[in-house]
């Protein structure tokens, strides 16, 4: 790593740290607000373009901080302009992604601009239907690397006078396994002196890191907690979310239930619908039983195709049938659309393409083992051999 990379990203600095830099540069205190406004409220891509600041202060800031931690970004626009997928390159040469989705307004409904951001480069959890899981884990993102995805999207919206209305931690990575940085990022997003987005417009999604959920509950955080459930039965969830072997589904749901009770906020449950795997009537009934009476909202999401799995999305009819069984148990359910499928815009997918196709023999081997593991799970047994199937193997 070079000296250049050692400078912290300016977006990750708390206002107090910015104030300390201003004082060290011998500048008056009002400069702190000018700097925070330049970072969070204006569109300059380069520190040199921040003309509200004197050149000497810009030099001092440039020596101490990085204006942007995203070195280069490729944007792919799809869905007739409604989805913008950004692939960002970081110092260290990792690639991460963020996805900006535009939802038109309507009668009594204002238009929304939702940004999905990454919290890690890759992910160690290794869910077999997820392209990020396929990549394996590279590293945690720093606070500024998380926040600079938001600034990038805000800059794209600004020329048309538009602002982000929602931010979801549903890109690459498991946010609760990088929780300190994620909490710093949420604080910056929420802070009226910085991004100033209401906590209720921020969603943090987890595959079920129970101690992380408990920590959030203790903080009394008001942002939305989303739990990637996918299956209510342990043998199947062990295959779909390998972390389930550490924190079984009943523990995850108990922690989410306590969170809802403590915050008074509905927990979102995400279910990626996979044909013939987790969309059966028995799975719907098990899920209804598990969540019945809880303060929840269930989102059913068709699976985006991923190269290395033998699986595909449930049909629209199967998803409707699944939803109907949950609704019959009194659970609120939404069937979600997947965005950006035509450019492979599923979670982690563009970055996976950049990483190169895995060798066909490795894909064939993984598919076969996954088929065996899921068949065993569908019979209700706990497959002993699931570990090597789900562990990421290079190439
Ligand atoms: N690691 C966290 C957050 C990032 S993943 C988590 O798992 O919750 C965000 C969401 O994308 C999760 O609900 C995940 O299950 C879903 N997802 C991953 N791969 C998908 C695919 N191929 N199709 C549809 N949804 C997918
Ligand atoms: Fe990681 Fe979430 Fe993908 Fe699972 S679904 S591998 S937890 S990013």
Short mmCIF file of C-alpha atoms and ligand atoms in Angstrom, two decimals:
data_model
loop_
_atom_site.label_atom_id
_atom_site.label_comp_id
_atom_site.label_asym_id
_atom_site.label_seq_id
_atom_site.Cartn_x
_atom_site.Cartn_y
_atom_site.Cartn_z
CA UNK A 1 0.00 0.00 0.00
CA UNK A 2 1.33 3.46 -0.90
CA UNK A 3 1.47 6.57 1.32
CA UNK A 4 -1.38 7.92 -0.76
CA UNK A 5 -3.66 5.10 0.32
CA UNK A 6 -2.85 5.67 4.00
CA UNK A 7 -4.77 8.96 4.02
CA UNK A 8 -8.30 8.45 5.40
CA UNK A 9 -11.23 9.16 3.10
CA UNK A 10 -12.72 12.53 4.06
CA UNK A 11 -16.29 11.16 4.10
CA UNK A 12 -15.36 8.88 6.99
CA UNK A 13 -14.26 11.75 9.26
CA UNK A 14 -16.61 12.77 12.05
CA UNK A 15 -17.32 16.54 12.24
CA UNK A 16 -15.05 16.74 15.30
CA UNK A 17 -12.15 15.33 13.27
CA UNK A 18 -12.80 17.85 10.49
CA UNK A 19 -12.87 20.63 13.09
CA UNK A 20 -9.49 19.44 14.40
CA UNK A 21 -8.02 19.61 10.87
CA UNK A 22 -9.40 23.14 10.45
CA UNK A 23 -7.87 24.23 13.76
CA UNK A 24 -4.51 22.63 12.89
CA UNK A 25 -4.52 24.57 9.60
CA UNK A 26 -5.05 27.81 11.58
CA UNK A 27 -8.43 28.44 9.94
CA UNK A 28 -11.55 29.81 11.68
CA UNK A 29 -14.16 27.34 12.99
CA UNK A 30 -16.80 28.22 10.36
CA UNK A 31 -14.63 26.43 7.78
CA UNK A 32 -15.73 23.11 9.33
CA UNK A 33 -19.29 23.62 8.12
CA UNK A 34 -18.04 24.71 4.70
CA UNK A 35 -16.00 21.51 4.39
CA UNK A 36 -18.87 19.28 5.56
CA UNK A 37 -21.20 21.01 3.09
CA UNK A 38 -18.67 20.52 0.30
CA UNK A 39 -18.32 16.81 1.11
CA UNK A 40 -22.01 16.09 1.62
CA UNK A 41 -24.11 18.75 -0.09
CA UNK A 42 -22.26 19.68 -3.26
CA UNK A 43 -21.21 17.84 -6.37
CA UNK A 44 -17.47 18.54 -6.91
CA UNK A 45 -15.69 15.37 -7.93
CA UNK A 46 -12.32 16.83 -6.97
CA UNK A 47 -11.16 18.77 -3.92
CA UNK A 48 -9.63 21.37 -6.29
CA UNK A 49 -13.12 22.22 -7.49
CA UNK A 50 -14.31 23.21 -4.00
CA UNK A 51 -13.95 26.92 -4.58
CA UNK A 52 -15.61 27.92 -1.30
CA UNK A 53 -12.36 26.98 0.46
CA UNK A 54 -9.08 28.92 0.25
CA UNK A 55 -6.30 27.17 -1.67
CA UNK A 56 -4.15 26.78 1.47
CA UNK A 57 -6.89 24.88 3.30
CA UNK A 58 -7.55 22.72 0.24
CA UNK A 59 -3.85 21.80 0.20
CA UNK A 60 -3.92 20.94 3.91
CA UNK A 61 -7.02 18.79 3.44
CA UNK A 62 -5.50 17.09 0.42
CA UNK A 63 -2.39 16.17 2.39
CA UNK A 64 -4.40 14.75 5.30
CA UNK A 65 -7.33 13.09 3.52
CA UNK A 66 -8.58 11.52 0.29
CA UNK A 67 -11.51 13.33 -1.32
CA UNK A 68 -12.79 10.07 -2.82
CA UNK A 69 -11.83 6.48 -2.01
CA UNK A 70 -13.41 5.11 -5.21
CA UNK A 71 -10.62 5.15 -7.78
CA UNK A 72 -12.68 4.45 -10.90
CA UNK A 73 -16.29 3.56 -11.59
CA UNK A 74 -18.08 1.96 -14.55
CA UNK A 75 -21.82 2.57 -14.75
CA UNK A 76 -24.25 0.31 -16.60
CA UNK A 77 -27.74 1.71 -17.13
CA UNK A 78 -30.55 -0.77 -17.63
CA UNK A 79 -34.33 -1.28 -17.21
CA UNK A 80 -34.96 1.65 -19.57
CA UNK A 81 -32.94 4.00 -17.36
CA UNK A 82 -34.56 2.95 -14.08
CA UNK A 83 -31.57 0.96 -12.76
CA UNK A 84 -27.96 2.17 -12.69
CA UNK A 85 -25.38 -0.35 -11.62
CA UNK A 86 -21.97 1.05 -10.61
CA UNK A 87 -18.84 -1.07 -10.38
CA UNK A 88 -16.30 0.77 -8.23
CA UNK A 89 -12.58 0.03 -8.10
CA UNK A 90 -10.88 0.50 -4.68
CA UNK A 91 -7.30 1.06 -3.60
CA UNK A 92 -5.97 -2.49 -3.35
CA UNK A 93 -7.72 -3.24 -6.67
CA UNK A 94 -10.85 -4.84 -5.21
CA UNK A 95 -14.12 -4.22 -7.04
CA UNK A 96 -17.38 -3.46 -5.26
CA UNK A 97 -20.75 -2.39 -6.54
CA UNK A 98 -23.68 -0.16 -5.78
CA UNK A 99 -27.04 -0.09 -7.52
CA UNK A 100 -29.22 3.01 -7.91
CA UNK A 101 -32.91 2.30 -8.59
CA UNK A 102 -35.49 4.90 -9.61
CA UNK A 103 -39.13 4.31 -8.73
CA UNK A 104 -41.59 6.69 -10.38
CA UNK A 105 -44.10 8.53 -8.25
CA UNK A 106 -47.85 8.24 -8.64
CA UNK A 107 -51.03 9.55 -7.12
CA UNK A 108 -50.32 10.04 -3.42
CA UNK A 109 -46.86 8.52 -3.78
CA UNK A 110 -43.66 10.48 -4.26
CA UNK A 111 -40.90 9.25 -6.53
CA UNK A 112 -38.13 7.31 -4.86
CA UNK A 113 -34.42 6.90 -5.54
CA UNK A 114 -33.05 3.92 -3.65
CA UNK A 115 -29.36 3.10 -3.43
CA UNK A 116 -28.11 -0.38 -2.60
CA UNK A 117 -24.56 -0.27 -1.19
CA UNK A 118 -21.78 -2.72 -0.32
CA UNK A 119 -20.19 -3.13 3.10
CA UNK A 120 -17.42 -5.60 2.23
CA UNK A 121 -15.46 -6.59 -0.89
CA UNK A 122 -16.79 -10.11 -1.35
CA UNK A 123 -18.44 -12.04 1.46
CA UNK A 124 -17.35 -14.89 3.71
CA UNK A 125 -20.84 -16.29 4.31
CA UNK A 126 -20.96 -18.06 0.96
CA UNK A 127 -24.68 -18.45 0.25
CA UNK A 128 -24.67 -20.69 -2.84
CA UNK A 129 -27.31 -18.71 -4.79
CA UNK A 130 -25.37 -15.44 -4.41
CA UNK A 131 -22.72 -14.22 -6.83
CA UNK A 132 -20.93 -12.37 -4.02
CA UNK A 133 -20.78 -15.58 -2.02
CA UNK A 134 -19.17 -17.16 -5.06
CA UNK A 135 -16.43 -14.50 -5.05
CA UNK A 136 -15.34 -15.28 -1.50
CA UNK A 137 -14.16 -12.63 0.96
CA UNK A 138 -11.51 -10.02 0.14
CA UNK A 139 -11.75 -7.41 2.88
CA UNK A 140 -13.94 -5.14 4.97
CA UNK A 141 -14.68 -1.71 3.52
CA UNK A 142 -13.61 1.37 5.45
CA UNK A 143 -16.24 3.88 6.53
CA UNK A 144 -15.37 6.29 3.70
CA UNK A 145 -15.49 3.49 1.12
CA UNK A 146 -19.05 2.72 2.22
CA UNK A 147 -20.03 6.40 2.22
CA UNK A 148 -18.36 7.30 -1.07
CA UNK A 149 -20.82 4.98 -2.85
CA UNK A 150 -23.56 7.25 -1.49
CA UNK A 151 -21.74 10.42 -2.57
CA UNK A 152 -21.23 8.93 -6.04
CA UNK A 153 -24.98 8.30 -6.44
CA UNK A 154 -25.88 11.69 -4.95
CA UNK A 155 -23.63 13.34 -7.55
CA UNK A 156 -25.46 11.50 -10.33
CA UNK A 157 -28.83 12.70 -9.04
CA UNK A 158 -27.87 16.28 -8.21
CA UNK A 159 -27.90 17.81 -11.73
CA UNK A 160 -31.63 17.01 -11.99
CA UNK A 161 -32.33 18.34 -8.49
CA UNK A 162 -33.03 14.81 -7.21
CA UNK A 163 -31.92 13.29 -3.89
CA UNK A 164 -31.59 9.77 -2.56
CA UNK A 165 -34.69 8.81 -0.60
CA UNK A 166 -33.63 5.35 0.64
CA UNK A 167 -30.35 3.55 1.30
CA UNK A 168 -30.15 -0.22 1.75
CA UNK A 169 -27.11 -2.26 2.82
CA UNK A 170 -27.93 -5.07 0.42
CA UNK A 171 -24.96 -4.95 -1.94
CA UNK A 172 -21.84 -7.03 -1.49
CA UNK A 173 -20.91 -8.28 1.95
CA UNK A 174 -22.45 -9.08 5.31
CA UNK A 175 -22.92 -5.70 7.07
CA UNK A 176 -23.06 -7.17 10.58
CA UNK A 177 -19.63 -8.76 10.08
CA UNK A 178 -18.25 -5.22 9.51
CA UNK A 179 -20.52 -3.64 12.07
CA UNK A 180 -18.27 -0.91 13.51
CA UNK A 181 -17.71 0.62 10.06
CA UNK A 182 -21.34 0.14 9.08
CA UNK A 183 -22.52 1.92 12.25
CA UNK A 184 -20.14 4.83 11.58
CA UNK A 185 -21.53 5.03 8.04
CA UNK A 186 -25.14 4.95 9.25
CA UNK A 187 -24.36 7.72 11.73
CA UNK A 188 -22.91 9.89 8.93
CA UNK A 189 -25.92 9.21 6.69
CA UNK A 190 -28.27 10.12 9.50
CA UNK A 191 -26.37 13.18 10.82
CA UNK A 192 -28.11 16.47 9.79
CA UNK A 193 -24.66 18.11 9.43
CA UNK A 194 -23.65 15.43 6.94
CA UNK A 195 -26.00 13.46 4.67
CA UNK A 196 -29.11 14.05 6.78
CA UNK A 197 -31.23 11.07 5.74
CA UNK A 198 -33.86 9.93 8.28
CA UNK A 199 -32.97 6.62 9.98
CA UNK A 200 -36.25 5.12 8.81
CA UNK A 201 -35.05 5.46 5.23
CA UNK A 202 -31.98 3.29 5.92
CA UNK A 203 -32.14 -0.53 5.86
CA UNK A 204 -29.41 -2.87 7.10
CA UNK A 205 -29.72 -6.46 5.84
CA UNK A 206 -28.17 -9.47 7.54
CA UNK A 207 -27.95 -13.17 6.82
CA UNK A 208 -28.40 -13.76 10.56
CA UNK A 209 -25.40 -12.66 12.64
CA UNK A 210 -27.14 -12.97 16.01
CA UNK A 211 -24.61 -11.06 18.19
CA UNK A 212 -24.71 -8.22 15.64
CA UNK A 213 -28.51 -8.06 15.79
CA UNK A 214 -28.33 -8.00 19.59
CA UNK A 215 -25.80 -5.14 19.46
CA UNK A 216 -28.13 -3.14 17.20
CA UNK A 217 -30.99 -3.75 19.60
CA UNK A 218 -28.91 -2.49 22.54
CA UNK A 219 -28.16 0.69 20.58
CA UNK A 220 -31.87 1.25 20.02
CA UNK A 221 -31.16 1.94 16.36
CA UNK A 222 -34.20 3.17 14.44
CA UNK A 223 -33.18 2.05 10.96
CA UNK A 224 -34.93 -0.92 9.38
CA UNK A 225 -33.50 -4.36 10.06
CA UNK A 226 -33.84 -6.85 7.21
CA UNK A 227 -33.13 -10.53 7.80
CA UNK A 228 -32.33 -12.81 4.85
CA UNK A 229 -34.40 -15.80 5.89
CA UNK A 230 -34.77 -17.94 2.72
CA UNK A 231 -35.94 -20.99 4.67
CA UNK A 232 -37.56 -21.69 8.03
CA UNK A 233 -36.27 -25.24 8.38
CA UNK A 234 -32.70 -25.68 9.65
CA UNK A 235 -31.59 -28.47 7.28
CA UNK A 236 -32.48 -26.38 4.22
CA UNK A 237 -31.27 -23.08 5.68
CA UNK A 238 -27.94 -24.78 6.52
CA UNK A 239 -27.48 -25.19 2.76
CA UNK A 240 -28.86 -21.81 1.65
CA UNK A 241 -27.19 -19.69 4.36
CA UNK A 242 -24.15 -21.57 5.73
CA UNK A 243 -24.05 -19.21 8.74
CA UNK A 244 -27.18 -21.03 9.92
CA UNK A 245 -24.96 -23.78 11.29
CA UNK A 246 -23.51 -21.22 13.70
CA UNK A 247 -26.75 -19.37 14.50
CA UNK A 248 -29.77 -21.57 13.74
CA UNK A 249 -32.92 -20.00 12.40
CA UNK A 250 -34.81 -20.06 15.72
CA UNK A 251 -32.03 -17.98 17.35
CA UNK A 252 -32.04 -15.53 14.46
CA UNK A 253 -35.79 -15.07 14.60
CA UNK A 254 -35.70 -14.74 18.42
CA UNK A 255 -33.11 -11.94 18.12
CA UNK A 256 -35.15 -10.22 15.39
CA UNK A 257 -38.29 -10.53 17.52
CA UNK A 258 -36.53 -8.90 20.49
CA UNK A 259 -35.32 -6.15 18.15
CA UNK A 260 -38.85 -5.45 16.94
CA UNK A 261 -40.13 -5.40 20.53
CA UNK A 262 -37.38 -3.03 21.68
CA UNK A 263 -37.60 -0.60 18.75
CA UNK A 264 -41.29 -0.94 17.88
CA UNK A 265 -40.18 -1.33 14.28
CA UNK A 266 -41.28 -4.07 11.89
CA UNK A 267 -38.48 -6.45 10.82
CA UNK A 268 -38.26 -7.20 7.08
CA UNK A 269 -37.66 -10.81 6.13
CA UNK A 270 -36.17 -11.44 2.68
CA UNK A 271 -36.78 -14.73 0.90
CA UNK A 272 -35.00 -15.41 -2.39
CA UNK A 273 -37.38 -17.75 -4.21
CA UNK A 274 -35.63 -20.77 -5.77
CA UNK A 275 -37.63 -23.17 -7.90
CA UNK A 276 -38.22 -26.54 -6.26
CA UNK A 277 -35.84 -25.73 -3.39
CA UNK A 278 -37.48 -23.37 -0.89
CA UNK A 279 -40.84 -22.60 -2.55
CA UNK A 280 -42.86 -25.68 -1.57
CA UNK A 281 -46.12 -25.54 0.43
CA UNK A 282 -44.31 -27.25 3.32
CA UNK A 283 -41.72 -24.45 3.34
CA UNK A 284 -44.43 -21.78 3.26
CA UNK A 285 -46.21 -23.44 6.19
CA UNK A 286 -42.98 -23.76 8.20
CA UNK A 287 -42.28 -20.06 7.60
CA UNK A 288 -45.83 -19.07 8.57
CA UNK A 289 -45.47 -21.08 11.78
CA UNK A 290 -42.09 -19.52 12.59
CA UNK A 291 -43.20 -15.90 12.08
CA UNK A 292 -46.89 -16.02 13.04
CA UNK A 293 -47.87 -13.09 15.27
CA UNK A 294 -44.51 -11.30 14.95
CA UNK A 295 -44.06 -7.65 13.88
CA UNK A 296 -42.71 -8.51 10.41
CA UNK A 297 -42.98 -7.86 6.70
CA UNK A 298 -42.00 -10.64 4.31
CA UNK A 299 -40.49 -9.83 0.91
CA UNK A 300 -40.42 -12.59 -1.69
CA UNK A 301 -37.73 -11.99 -4.32
CA UNK A 302 -37.35 -14.07 -7.50
CA UNK A 303 -33.84 -15.51 -7.64
CA UNK A 304 -31.53 -13.81 -10.13
CA UNK A 305 -29.67 -16.36 -12.23
CA UNK A 306 -26.11 -17.08 -11.04
CA UNK A 307 -23.66 -18.97 -13.23
CA UNK A 308 -22.35 -21.54 -10.78
CA UNK A 309 -25.67 -22.82 -9.40
CA UNK A 310 -28.00 -25.39 -10.89
CA UNK A 311 -30.93 -23.32 -9.59
CA UNK A 312 -33.35 -20.84 -11.12
CA UNK A 313 -36.12 -18.60 -9.90
CA UNK A 314 -39.48 -19.96 -8.80
CA UNK A 315 -42.25 -19.26 -11.31
CA UNK A 316 -44.54 -16.30 -10.74
CA UNK A 317 -47.35 -18.76 -9.93
CA UNK A 318 -45.27 -20.61 -7.33
CA UNK A 319 -44.36 -17.30 -5.68
CA UNK A 320 -48.04 -16.27 -5.64
CA UNK A 321 -48.99 -19.60 -4.04
CA UNK A 322 -46.25 -19.20 -1.41
CA UNK A 323 -47.39 -15.64 -0.67
CA UNK A 324 -51.01 -16.77 -0.33
CA UNK A 325 -50.11 -19.33 2.35
CA UNK A 326 -48.17 -16.73 4.35
CA UNK A 327 -51.00 -14.21 4.01
CA UNK A 328 -53.49 -16.82 5.18
CA UNK A 329 -51.44 -16.96 8.41
CA UNK A 330 -51.86 -13.19 8.76
CA UNK A 331 -48.37 -12.19 7.59
CA UNK A 332 -47.93 -9.08 5.40
CA UNK A 333 -46.15 -10.13 2.20
CA UNK A 334 -44.79 -8.23 -0.82
CA UNK A 335 -43.62 -9.88 -4.02
CA UNK A 336 -40.65 -7.89 -5.24
CA UNK A 337 -39.34 -7.35 -8.73
CA UNK A 338 -35.71 -7.98 -9.40
CA UNK A 339 -34.01 -5.08 -11.06
CA UNK A 340 -31.39 -5.12 -13.77
CA UNK A 341 -31.53 -8.80 -14.65
CA UNK A 342 -30.65 -8.08 -18.27
CA UNK A 343 -27.14 -6.99 -17.35
CA UNK A 344 -26.74 -9.62 -14.68
CA UNK A 345 -27.36 -7.10 -11.94
CA UNK A 346 -28.05 -9.58 -9.15
CA UNK A 347 -26.19 -9.10 -5.88
CA UNK A 348 -22.48 -9.21 -6.68
CA UNK A 349 -22.94 -10.26 -10.24
CA UNK A 350 -21.02 -7.62 -12.21
CA UNK A 351 -18.07 -7.94 -9.87
CA UNK A 352 -18.26 -11.69 -10.32
CA UNK A 353 -18.03 -11.21 -14.07
CA UNK A 354 -14.96 -9.03 -13.61
CA UNK A 355 -13.37 -11.70 -11.47
CA UNK A 356 -13.54 -13.99 -14.50
CA UNK A 357 -15.58 -17.09 -15.16
CA UNK A 358 -14.65 -20.02 -12.95
CA UNK A 359 -13.29 -23.01 -14.84
CA UNK A 360 -16.15 -25.09 -16.39
CA UNK A 361 -15.00 -28.24 -14.58
CA UNK A 362 -15.13 -26.41 -11.23
CA UNK A 363 -18.63 -25.11 -12.04
CA UNK A 364 -19.83 -28.58 -13.03
CA UNK A 365 -18.38 -30.05 -9.82
CA UNK A 366 -19.97 -27.36 -7.66
CA UNK A 367 -23.35 -27.74 -9.35
CA UNK A 368 -23.32 -31.48 -8.80
CA UNK A 369 -22.39 -31.19 -5.14
CA UNK A 370 -24.99 -28.48 -4.60
CA UNK A 371 -27.66 -30.63 -6.18
CA UNK A 372 -26.73 -33.50 -3.86
CA UNK A 373 -26.63 -31.25 -0.80
CA UNK A 374 -29.99 -29.65 -1.54
CA UNK A 375 -31.61 -33.01 -2.24
CA UNK A 376 -30.39 -34.29 1.11
CA UNK A 377 -31.66 -31.13 2.77
CA UNK A 378 -35.03 -31.43 1.07
CA UNK A 379 -35.40 -34.88 2.55
CA UNK A 380 -34.90 -33.19 5.92
CA UNK A 381 -31.51 -34.69 6.85
CA UNK A 382 -28.53 -32.59 7.81
CA UNK A 383 -25.96 -33.24 5.10
CA UNK A 384 -22.49 -33.87 6.63
CA UNK A 385 -20.78 -33.14 3.37
CA UNK A 386 -22.17 -29.70 2.78
CA UNK A 387 -19.07 -27.82 3.98
CA UNK A 388 -16.75 -28.51 1.03
CA UNK A 389 -19.57 -27.73 -1.39
CA UNK A 390 -20.13 -24.29 0.00
CA UNK A 391 -16.54 -23.36 0.74
CA UNK A 392 -15.18 -21.09 -1.95
CA UNK A 393 -12.56 -22.79 -4.08
CA UNK A 394 -10.34 -20.70 -6.31
CA UNK A 395 -11.08 -21.04 -10.03
N1 LIG B 1 -25.24 -10.18 3.24
C1 LIG B 1 -26.46 -9.54 3.54
C2 LIG B 1 -26.75 -8.32 2.68
C3 LIG B 1 -26.34 -8.41 1.23
S1 LIG B 1 -27.19 -9.61 0.25
C4 LIG B 1 -27.61 -10.52 3.46
O1 LIG B 1 -27.44 -11.63 2.98
O2 LIG B 1 -28.68 -10.16 3.93
C5 LIG B 1 -28.71 -8.75 -0.04
C6 LIG B 1 -29.86 -9.64 -0.45
O3 LIG B 1 -29.68 -10.15 -1.78
C7 LIG B 1 -30.03 -10.82 0.46
O4 LIG B 1 -31.36 -10.91 0.91
C8 LIG B 1 -29.67 -11.97 -0.46
O5 LIG B 1 -30.27 -13.13 -0.06
C9 LIG B 1 -30.13 -11.47 -1.82
N2 LIG B 1 -29.56 -12.22 -2.94
C10 LIG B 1 -28.33 -12.70 -3.09
N3 LIG B 1 -28.19 -13.37 -4.25
C11 LIG B 1 -29.37 -13.32 -4.88
C12 LIG B 1 -29.86 -13.83 -6.12
N4 LIG B 1 -29.09 -14.53 -6.93
N5 LIG B 1 -31.14 -13.58 -6.42
C13 LIG B 1 -31.94 -12.85 -5.60
N6 LIG B 1 -31.54 -12.34 -4.41
C14 LIG B 1 -30.26 -12.58 -4.04
FE1 LIG B 2 -22.99 -12.84 1.70
FE2 LIG B 2 -25.52 -11.90 1.70
FE3 LIG B 2 -24.45 -13.01 -0.52
FE4 LIG B 2 -25.04 -14.54 1.59
S1 LIG B 2 -26.49 -13.38 0.34
S2 LIG B 2 -23.13 -14.64 0.39
S3 LIG B 2 -24.54 -13.20 3.30
S4 LIG B 2 -23.77 -11.14 0.46
#
